[in-house]
Coordinates of C-alpha atoms in Angstrom, one line a residue:
X29 CA -5.3 22.2 0.8
X30 CA -8.9 23.1 1.0
X31 CA -10.3 20.2 3.0
X32 CA -13.8 21.6 3.4
X33 CA -14.2 21.8 -0.3
X34 CA -13.3 18.1 -0.9
X35 CA -15.8 15.3 -1.5
X36 CA -15.2 11.6 -1.1
X37 CA -15.4 9.7 -4.4
X38 CA -18.2 7.2 -5.0
X39 CA -17.6 4.0 -3.2
X40 CA -19.6 1.1 -4.6
X41 CA -18.7 1.6 -8.2
X42 CA -15.0 1.6 -7.5
X43 CA -15.1 -1.7 -5.5
X44 CA -17.3 -3.4 -8.1
X45 CA -15.0 -2.3 -10.9
X46 CA -11.8 -3.4 -9.2
X47 CA -13.1 -6.9 -8.6
X48 CA -15.2 -7.5 -11.7
X49 CA -12.8 -6.2 -14.3
X50 CA -9.3 -5.2 -13.1
X51 CA -8.2 -4.7 -16.7
X52 CA -11.0 -2.3 -17.6
X53 CA -9.9 0.3 -19.9
X54 CA -7.0 -1.8 -21.2
X55 CA -7.6 -0.8 -24.8
X56 CA -6.1 2.5 -26.0
X57 CA -9.3 3.2 -27.9
X58 CA -11.0 3.7 -24.5
X59 CA -8.8 6.6 -23.7
X60 CA -9.9 10.2 -24.2
X61 CA -7.3 12.8 -24.4
X62 CA -7.7 15.5 -21.8
X63 CA -5.0 17.8 -23.2
X64 CA -5.3 20.4 -25.8
X65 CA -2.9 20.9 -28.7
X66 CA -0.7 23.0 -26.5
X67 CA -0.2 20.1 -24.1
X68 CA -1.6 22.0 -21.1
X69 CA -3.5 19.8 -18.7
X70 CA -7.2 20.2 -18.3
X71 CA -8.3 20.5 -14.7
X72 CA -10.2 17.5 -13.4
X73 CA -13.7 18.3 -12.0
X74 CA -13.4 19.7 -8.5
X75 CA -9.7 20.6 -8.7
X76 CA -7.9 23.8 -9.5
X77 CA -5.7 24.1 -12.7
X78 CA -2.6 22.1 -11.9
X79 CA 1.0 23.2 -12.4
X80 CA 2.8 21.4 -15.3
X81 CA 4.4 18.1 -14.5
X82 CA 7.9 17.3 -15.5
X83 CA 8.0 15.1 -18.6
X84 CA 4.2 15.4 -19.1
X85 CA 3.1 13.7 -22.4
X86 CA -0.6 13.9 -22.0
X87 CA -3.4 13.7 -19.5
X88 CA -6.2 11.2 -20.2
X89 CA -9.5 10.0 -18.8
X90 CA -11.8 7.1 -19.6
X91 CA -15.4 6.1 -18.6
X92 CA -14.0 2.9 -17.1
X93 CA -12.1 4.9 -14.6
X94 CA -14.8 7.4 -13.8
X95 CA -13.5 10.5 -12.0
X96 CA -9.8 9.6 -12.4
X97 CA -7.3 11.4 -14.7
X98 CA -4.1 9.8 -15.7
X99 CA -1.1 12.0 -16.3
X100 CA 1.4 10.2 -18.5
X101 CA 5.0 11.3 -18.0
X102 CA 8.4 10.2 -19.2
X103 CA 10.8 9.7 -16.3
X104 CA 14.5 10.3 -16.5
X105 CA 15.1 7.9 -13.6
X106 CA 12.9 5.4 -11.7
X107 CA 15.3 4.0 -9.1
X108 CA 14.8 6.0 -5.9
X109 CA 17.5 6.0 -3.2
X110 CA 16.2 5.6 0.3
X111 CA 17.3 8.4 2.5
X112 CA 20.5 7.7 4.5
X113 CA 19.7 6.7 8.1
X114 CA 16.3 5.2 7.1
X115 CA 15.2 2.2 9.1
X116 CA 13.8 0.5 5.9
X117 CA 15.2 -2.9 5.1
X118 CA 16.1 -1.8 1.5
X119 CA 18.1 0.9 -0.1
X120 CA 16.1 1.4 -3.3
X121 CA 12.5 1.7 -4.3
X122 CA 10.5 2.0 -7.6
X123 CA 7.1 3.8 -7.8
X124 CA 5.7 3.4 -11.4
X125 CA 2.6 5.4 -10.3
X126 CA 2.1 8.4 -8.1
X127 CA -1.3 8.8 -6.5
X128 CA -3.6 5.8 -6.2
X129 CA -7.1 5.0 -7.2
X130 CA -7.5 2.6 -4.3
X131 CA -8.6 5.7 -2.4
X132 CA -7.8 4.3 1.0
X133 CA -8.9 7.1 3.4
X134 CA -6.1 6.1 5.8
X135 CA -3.2 5.9 3.3
X136 CA 0.0 7.2 4.8
X137 CA 1.4 8.3 1.4
X138 CA -1.2 11.0 0.8
X139 CA 1.2 13.8 1.8
X140 CA 3.6 12.9 -1.0
X141 CA 1.1 14.0 -3.6
X142 CA 1.6 17.6 -2.4
X143 CA 5.1 17.5 -3.7
X144 CA 3.6 17.4 -7.2
X145 CA 1.3 20.4 -6.5
X146 CA -1.7 18.1 -6.0
X147 CA -3.6 18.0 -2.7
X148 CA -3.4 15.0 -0.4
X149 CA -7.2 14.4 -0.4
X150 CA -9.3 13.9 -3.6
X151 CA -6.3 14.6 -5.9
X152 CA -4.4 11.7 -4.4
X153 CA -7.3 9.4 -5.3
X154 CA -8.1 10.9 -8.7
X155 CA -4.9 12.4 -10.2
X156 CA -2.6 9.5 -11.0
X157 CA 0.8 10.1 -12.5
X158 CA 2.0 7.2 -14.7
X159 CA 5.7 6.8 -15.6
X160 CA 5.0 5.2 -19.0
X161 CA 8.7 4.5 -19.8
X162 CA 9.5 3.0 -16.4
X163 CA 10.8 -0.4 -17.7
X164 CA 13.0 1.1 -20.4
X165 CA 14.6 3.6 -18.0
X166 CA 15.1 0.9 -15.4
X167 CA 17.0 -1.4 -17.8
X168 CA 19.4 1.4 -18.6
X169 CA 19.9 2.2 -14.9
X170 CA 20.5 -1.5 -14.0
X171 CA 23.0 -1.8 -16.8
X172 CA 25.3 0.7 -15.3
X173 CA 28.6 -0.7 -14.0
X174 CA 28.0 1.1 -10.7
X175 CA 24.7 -0.8 -10.0
X176 CA 25.3 -3.0 -6.9
X177 CA 22.2 -5.3 -7.3
X178 CA 20.8 -4.3 -3.9
X179 CA 17.2 -5.2 -3.0
X180 CA 14.6 -3.0 -4.7
X181 CA 11.2 -2.6 -3.2
X182 CA 7.9 -1.9 -5.1
X183 CA 4.7 -0.7 -3.4
X184 CA 6.3 1.3 -0.6
X185 CA 4.5 4.5 -1.5
X186 CA 1.6 3.9 -3.9
X187 CA 0.3 0.5 -5.2
X188 CA 2.0 -0.8 -8.3
X189 CA -1.0 -3.0 -9.0
X190 CA -3.8 -0.4 -8.8
X191 CA -6.3 -0.7 -11.6
X192 CA -4.3 1.5 -13.9
X193 CA -1.8 -1.3 -14.2
X194 CA -4.3 -3.3 -16.2
X195 CA -4.1 -0.6 -18.9
X196 CA -0.4 0.4 -18.7
X197 CA 1.2 -3.0 -17.9
X198 CA 4.3 -1.6 -16.4
X199 CA 5.0 -4.3 -13.9
X200 CA 6.0 -7.2 -16.2
X201 CA 8.8 -5.1 -17.7
X202 CA 9.9 -3.9 -14.3
X203 CA 10.0 -7.4 -12.8
X204 CA 11.8 -8.8 -15.9
X205 CA 14.4 -6.0 -15.8
X206 CA 15.2 -6.6 -12.1
X207 CA 15.4 -10.4 -12.4
X208 CA 17.4 -10.3 -15.6
X209 CA 20.0 -8.0 -13.9
X210 CA 20.3 -10.2 -10.9
X211 CA 18.5 -7.7 -8.6
X212 CA 16.4 -9.1 -5.6
X213 CA 12.9 -7.5 -5.5
X214 CA 9.9 -7.3 -3.3
X215 CA 6.3 -6.2 -4.0
X216 CA 3.7 -5.0 -1.5
X217 CA 0.1 -4.6 -2.9
X218 CA -3.6 -4.7 -2.3
X219 CA -4.2 -5.4 -6.0
X220 CA -5.4 -8.8 -7.2
X221 CA -4.1 -7.9 -10.6
X222 CA -0.8 -9.3 -9.2
X223 CA -2.2 -12.7 -10.1
X224 CA -1.6 -11.9 -13.8
X225 CA 2.1 -11.9 -13.1
X226 CA 2.4 -15.0 -11.0
X227 CA 4.1 -17.0 -13.8
X228 CA 6.5 -14.1 -14.2
X229 CA 7.3 -13.9 -10.5
X230 CA 7.9 -17.7 -10.4
X231 CA 10.4 -17.3 -13.2
X232 CA 12.0 -14.3 -11.4
X233 CA 12.2 -16.3 -8.2
X234 CA 14.3 -18.9 -10.0
X235 CA 16.8 -16.1 -10.8
X236 CA 16.8 -13.8 -7.7
X237 CA 15.4 -13.7 -4.2
X238 CA 11.8 -12.5 -4.4
X239 CA 9.5 -11.2 -1.6
X240 CA 5.7 -10.7 -1.9
X241 CA 3.5 -8.9 0.6
X242 CA -0.3 -8.4 0.6
X243 CA -1.9 -5.6 2.6
X244 CA -5.0 -6.8 4.3
X245 CA -6.1 -5.7 7.8
X246 CA -9.8 -6.6 8.0
X247 CA -12.2 -9.3 6.8
X248 CA -15.4 -7.1 7.1
X249 CA -16.4 -6.5 3.4
X250 CA -18.6 -3.5 4.3
X251 CA -16.0 -1.7 6.3
X252 CA -13.3 -2.4 3.6
X253 CA -15.6 -1.0 1.0
X254 CA -16.1 2.2 3.1
X255 CA -12.4 2.9 3.9
X256 CA -10.6 1.5 0.9
X257 CA -13.3 1.8 -1.9
X258 CA -11.0 1.3 -4.9
X259 CA -9.4 -2.0 -3.7
X260 CA -10.4 -5.6 -4.3
X261 CA -12.3 -6.8 -1.2
X262 CA -10.9 -9.0 1.6
X263 CA -12.2 -12.2 0.1
X264 CA -10.5 -11.5 -3.2
X265 CA -7.2 -10.7 -1.5
X266 CA -7.4 -13.9 0.6
X267 CA -7.8 -15.9 -2.6
X268 CA -4.7 -14.1 -4.0
X269 CA -2.7 -15.2 -1.0
X270 CA -3.7 -18.8 -1.5
X271 CA -2.9 -18.6 -5.2
X272 CA 0.6 -17.2 -4.5
X273 CA 1.3 -20.0 -1.9
X274 CA -0.1 -22.6 -4.3
X275 CA 2.4 -21.3 -6.9
X276 CA 5.2 -21.9 -4.4
X277 CA 5.8 -18.1 -3.8
X278 CA 6.1 -16.6 -0.3
X279 CA 3.4 -14.2 0.9
X280 CA 3.7 -12.1 4.0
X281 CA 0.7 -10.0 5.1
X282 CA 0.8 -6.4 6.4
X283 CA -2.3 -6.3 8.5
X284 CA -2.2 -2.5 8.9
X285 CA -3.9 -0.4 9.8
X286 CA -6.0 -1.8 12.6
X287 CA -8.7 0.9 13.1
X288 CA -9.7 1.8 16.7
X289 CA -13.3 1.0 17.4
X290 CA -13.9 -0.2 13.9
X291 CA -11.6 -3.3 13.3
X292 CA -9.9 -3.9 16.7
X293 CA -12.6 -6.1 18.4
X294 CA -11.8 -9.6 19.4
X295 CA -14.3 -10.8 16.8
X296 CA -12.6 -8.8 14.0
X297 CA -9.0 -9.8 15.0
X298 CA -10.0 -13.5 15.4
X299 CA -11.6 -13.5 11.9
X300 CA -8.6 -11.7 10.4
X301 CA -5.9 -14.1 11.7
X302 CA -7.9 -17.3 11.2
X303 CA -8.5 -16.2 7.6
X304 CA -4.9 -15.5 7.0
X305 CA -3.8 -18.8 8.5
X306 CA -6.3 -20.6 6.3
X307 CA -5.0 -18.8 3.2
X308 CA -1.4 -19.9 4.0
X309 CA 0.2 -16.6 4.8
X310 CA 3.9 -17.1 5.6
X311 CA 3.9 -14.4 8.2
X312 CA 1.8 -11.4 9.5
X313 CA 2.6 -8.0 10.9
X314 CA -0.2 -6.0 12.4
X315 CA -0.3 -2.5 13.8
X316 CA -2.5 0.4 14.7
X317 CA -3.7 3.3 12.4
X318 CA -1.0 5.9 11.8
X319 CA -2.2 9.4 11.1
X320 CA 0.6 11.5 9.7
X321 CA -0.1 15.0 8.4
X322 CA -2.0 14.9 5.1
X323 CA -3.6 11.6 6.0
X324 CA -4.9 12.8 9.4
X325 CA -7.1 15.6 7.9
X326 CA -8.6 13.3 5.2
X327 CA -9.3 10.4 7.6
X328 CA -10.8 12.6 10.3
X329 CA -13.1 14.2 7.7
X330 CA -14.3 10.7 6.8
X331 CA -14.8 9.8 10.5
X332 CA -16.8 12.9 11.0
X333 CA -19.0 12.1 8.0
X334 CA -19.4 8.3 8.5
X335 CA -18.9 7.8 12.3
X336 CA -19.5 11.2 14.0
X337 CA -19.8 9.4 17.4
X338 CA -16.1 8.5 17.1
X339 CA -14.7 11.9 16.4
X340 CA -14.1 12.8 20.1
X341 CA -12.6 9.4 20.8
X342 CA -10.2 9.6 17.9
X343 CA -9.1 13.2 18.9
X344 CA -8.4 12.0 22.5
X345 CA -6.7 8.8 21.3
X346 CA -4.3 10.6 18.9
X347 CA -4.1 14.0 20.5
X348 CA -2.2 16.2 18.1
X349 CA 0.1 13.5 16.9
X350 CA 0.4 10.7 14.4
X351 CA 0.4 7.7 16.8
X352 CA -2.3 6.3 19.0
X353 CA -1.7 6.6 22.7
X354 CA 0.9 4.4 24.4
X355 CA -1.9 2.7 26.4
X356 CA -3.9 1.8 23.3
X357 CA -0.9 0.4 21.5
X358 CA 0.0 -1.7 24.5
X359 CA -3.5 -3.1 24.7
X360 CA -3.6 -3.8 20.9
X361 CA -0.2 -5.4 21.0
X362 CA -1.5 -7.9 23.6
X363 CA -4.6 -8.8 21.6
X364 CA -2.6 -9.2 18.4
X365 CA -0.1 -11.5 20.1
X366 CA -2.9 -13.6 21.5
X367 CA -4.7 -14.1 18.2
X368 CA -1.6 -14.7 16.3
X369 CA -0.6 -17.5 18.7
X370 CA -4.1 -18.9 18.5
X371 CA -4.0 -19.2 14.8
X372 CA -0.5 -20.7 14.3
X373 CA 1.6 -17.6 14.0
X374 CA 3.2 -18.0 17.5
X375 CA 6.7 -18.2 16.0
X376 CA 6.4 -14.7 14.7
X377 CA 6.6 -11.3 16.3
X378 CA 3.2 -10.1 17.5
X379 CA 3.1 -6.4 16.9
X380 CA 4.5 -4.0 14.5
X381 CA 5.6 -1.3 16.9
X382 CA 8.6 -2.2 19.0
X383 CA 11.7 -0.5 20.2
X384 CA 15.2 -1.9 20.1
X385 CA 14.8 -3.5 23.5
X386 CA 11.8 -5.4 22.4
X387 CA 9.3 -3.3 24.4
X388 CA 6.0 -3.0 22.4
X389 CA 5.3 0.6 23.4
X390 CA 8.3 2.9 23.8
X391 CA 7.8 6.4 25.3
X392 CA 8.7 8.0 22.0
X393 CA 6.8 6.3 19.1
X394 CA 9.2 7.8 16.6
X395 CA 11.8 5.3 17.9
X396 CA 9.5 2.4 17.1
X397 CA 10.5 -0.1 14.5
X398 CA 8.3 -2.5 12.6
X399 CA 8.5 -6.2 11.8
X400 CA 8.2 -7.2 8.2
X401 CA 6.3 -10.4 7.8
X402 CA 8.2 -13.5 6.6
X403 CA 8.0 -13.8 2.8
X404 CA 7.5 -10.1 2.1
X405 CA 11.3 -9.4 2.0
X406 CA 13.7 -11.3 -0.2
X407 CA 15.5 -14.0 1.7
X408 CA 19.0 -14.5 0.2
X409 CA 19.5 -17.6 2.2
X410 CA 16.5 -19.3 0.6
X411 CA 12.8 -19.6 1.4
X412 CA 10.8 -22.6 2.7
X413 CA 8.0 -23.0 0.2
X414 CA 5.8 -25.4 2.1
X415 CA 2.2 -24.1 1.7
X416 CA 0.4 -23.4 4.9
X417 CA 3.4 -23.4 7.2
X418 CA 3.8 -20.0 8.8
X419 CA 7.4 -18.9 9.4
X420 CA 8.9 -16.5 11.9
X421 CA 9.4 -12.8 11.0
X422 CA 12.7 -11.1 11.0
X423 CA 13.0 -7.8 12.8
X424 CA 12.8 -5.1 10.1
X425 CA 12.1 -1.3 10.2
X426 CA 8.9 0.3 9.3
X427 CA 7.5 1.5 6.0
X428 CA 6.5 4.8 7.4

């Protein structure tokens, strides 16, 4: 990965496009093929020629998605088995997209793009792999006699409701296939395009347990635009939470990452939790920025460019690892517990990083587990759909 050669993509145009027209580029006439007659991929500007992707049909670009290339592939399988011994509260995941135009500089999934011979920086934001046959393949997999109808999670790696979903419309078929087969499902997203599928999710929830989670960790629109430029802004996501609750659907919020010196002030935390309570979130989990390899380099490049005064502080806080210091995590845990209690989430766990004994900051951060917010994971025993009433959160392991 040549980090020094990378350049961050334009910010304002992505945010404006994601909020003003999430379905931009929905017509196939808007697509311009980027492959020659041989089927070889054309390299996107600023990248090297890429190795062939398995099942590649074509690579396309469109003015509505400036700077982004979509690599359409046919998948042989879409159900991914979670590794044995994982602390995740689900055994199966589906990722209809690889790479993400949300372009969040802190995204923990960046390293996974290197498995496809892309880099974890600009390529992750601009080279998006689309499994165009995901719904058809999924129906075949779910029809196998061996399928045990275990909970399937969507959005654990890259966002299934990033802007490309407006063009490819993969999620309705995926949701329908899971519900029709009797399979519980959950969705985690920053994408307000989810609102398109609220009627479908209500129908699915009448058939199987459904969990919905929204990722939102700040209310400062300017900061959000800077660190997650391709996402709908905080106000738009708060409206989505309210719409989900008004529709009788659960909605837990993953308030991660809290950014040291940028979104961890009392003012920022108070604004966040008061806004989530007003929107009717069923539960909230919050936690500090996590800088695993691949993400760390990209995020630190952004810090050096946008907040050079914080470079030394971040280096001291994170040392050579992925987690903030134990002292910082203990301090943040206390502030989060305070503001959650202040805004009606006192029945829920206060901080995402805990060990098995309930201590918020174990000596070995790798032993930490997270708390999934109520509503984000399917509840087989039933879910209380009283809008505006926060529920407690069950102890669940981390996404990371």
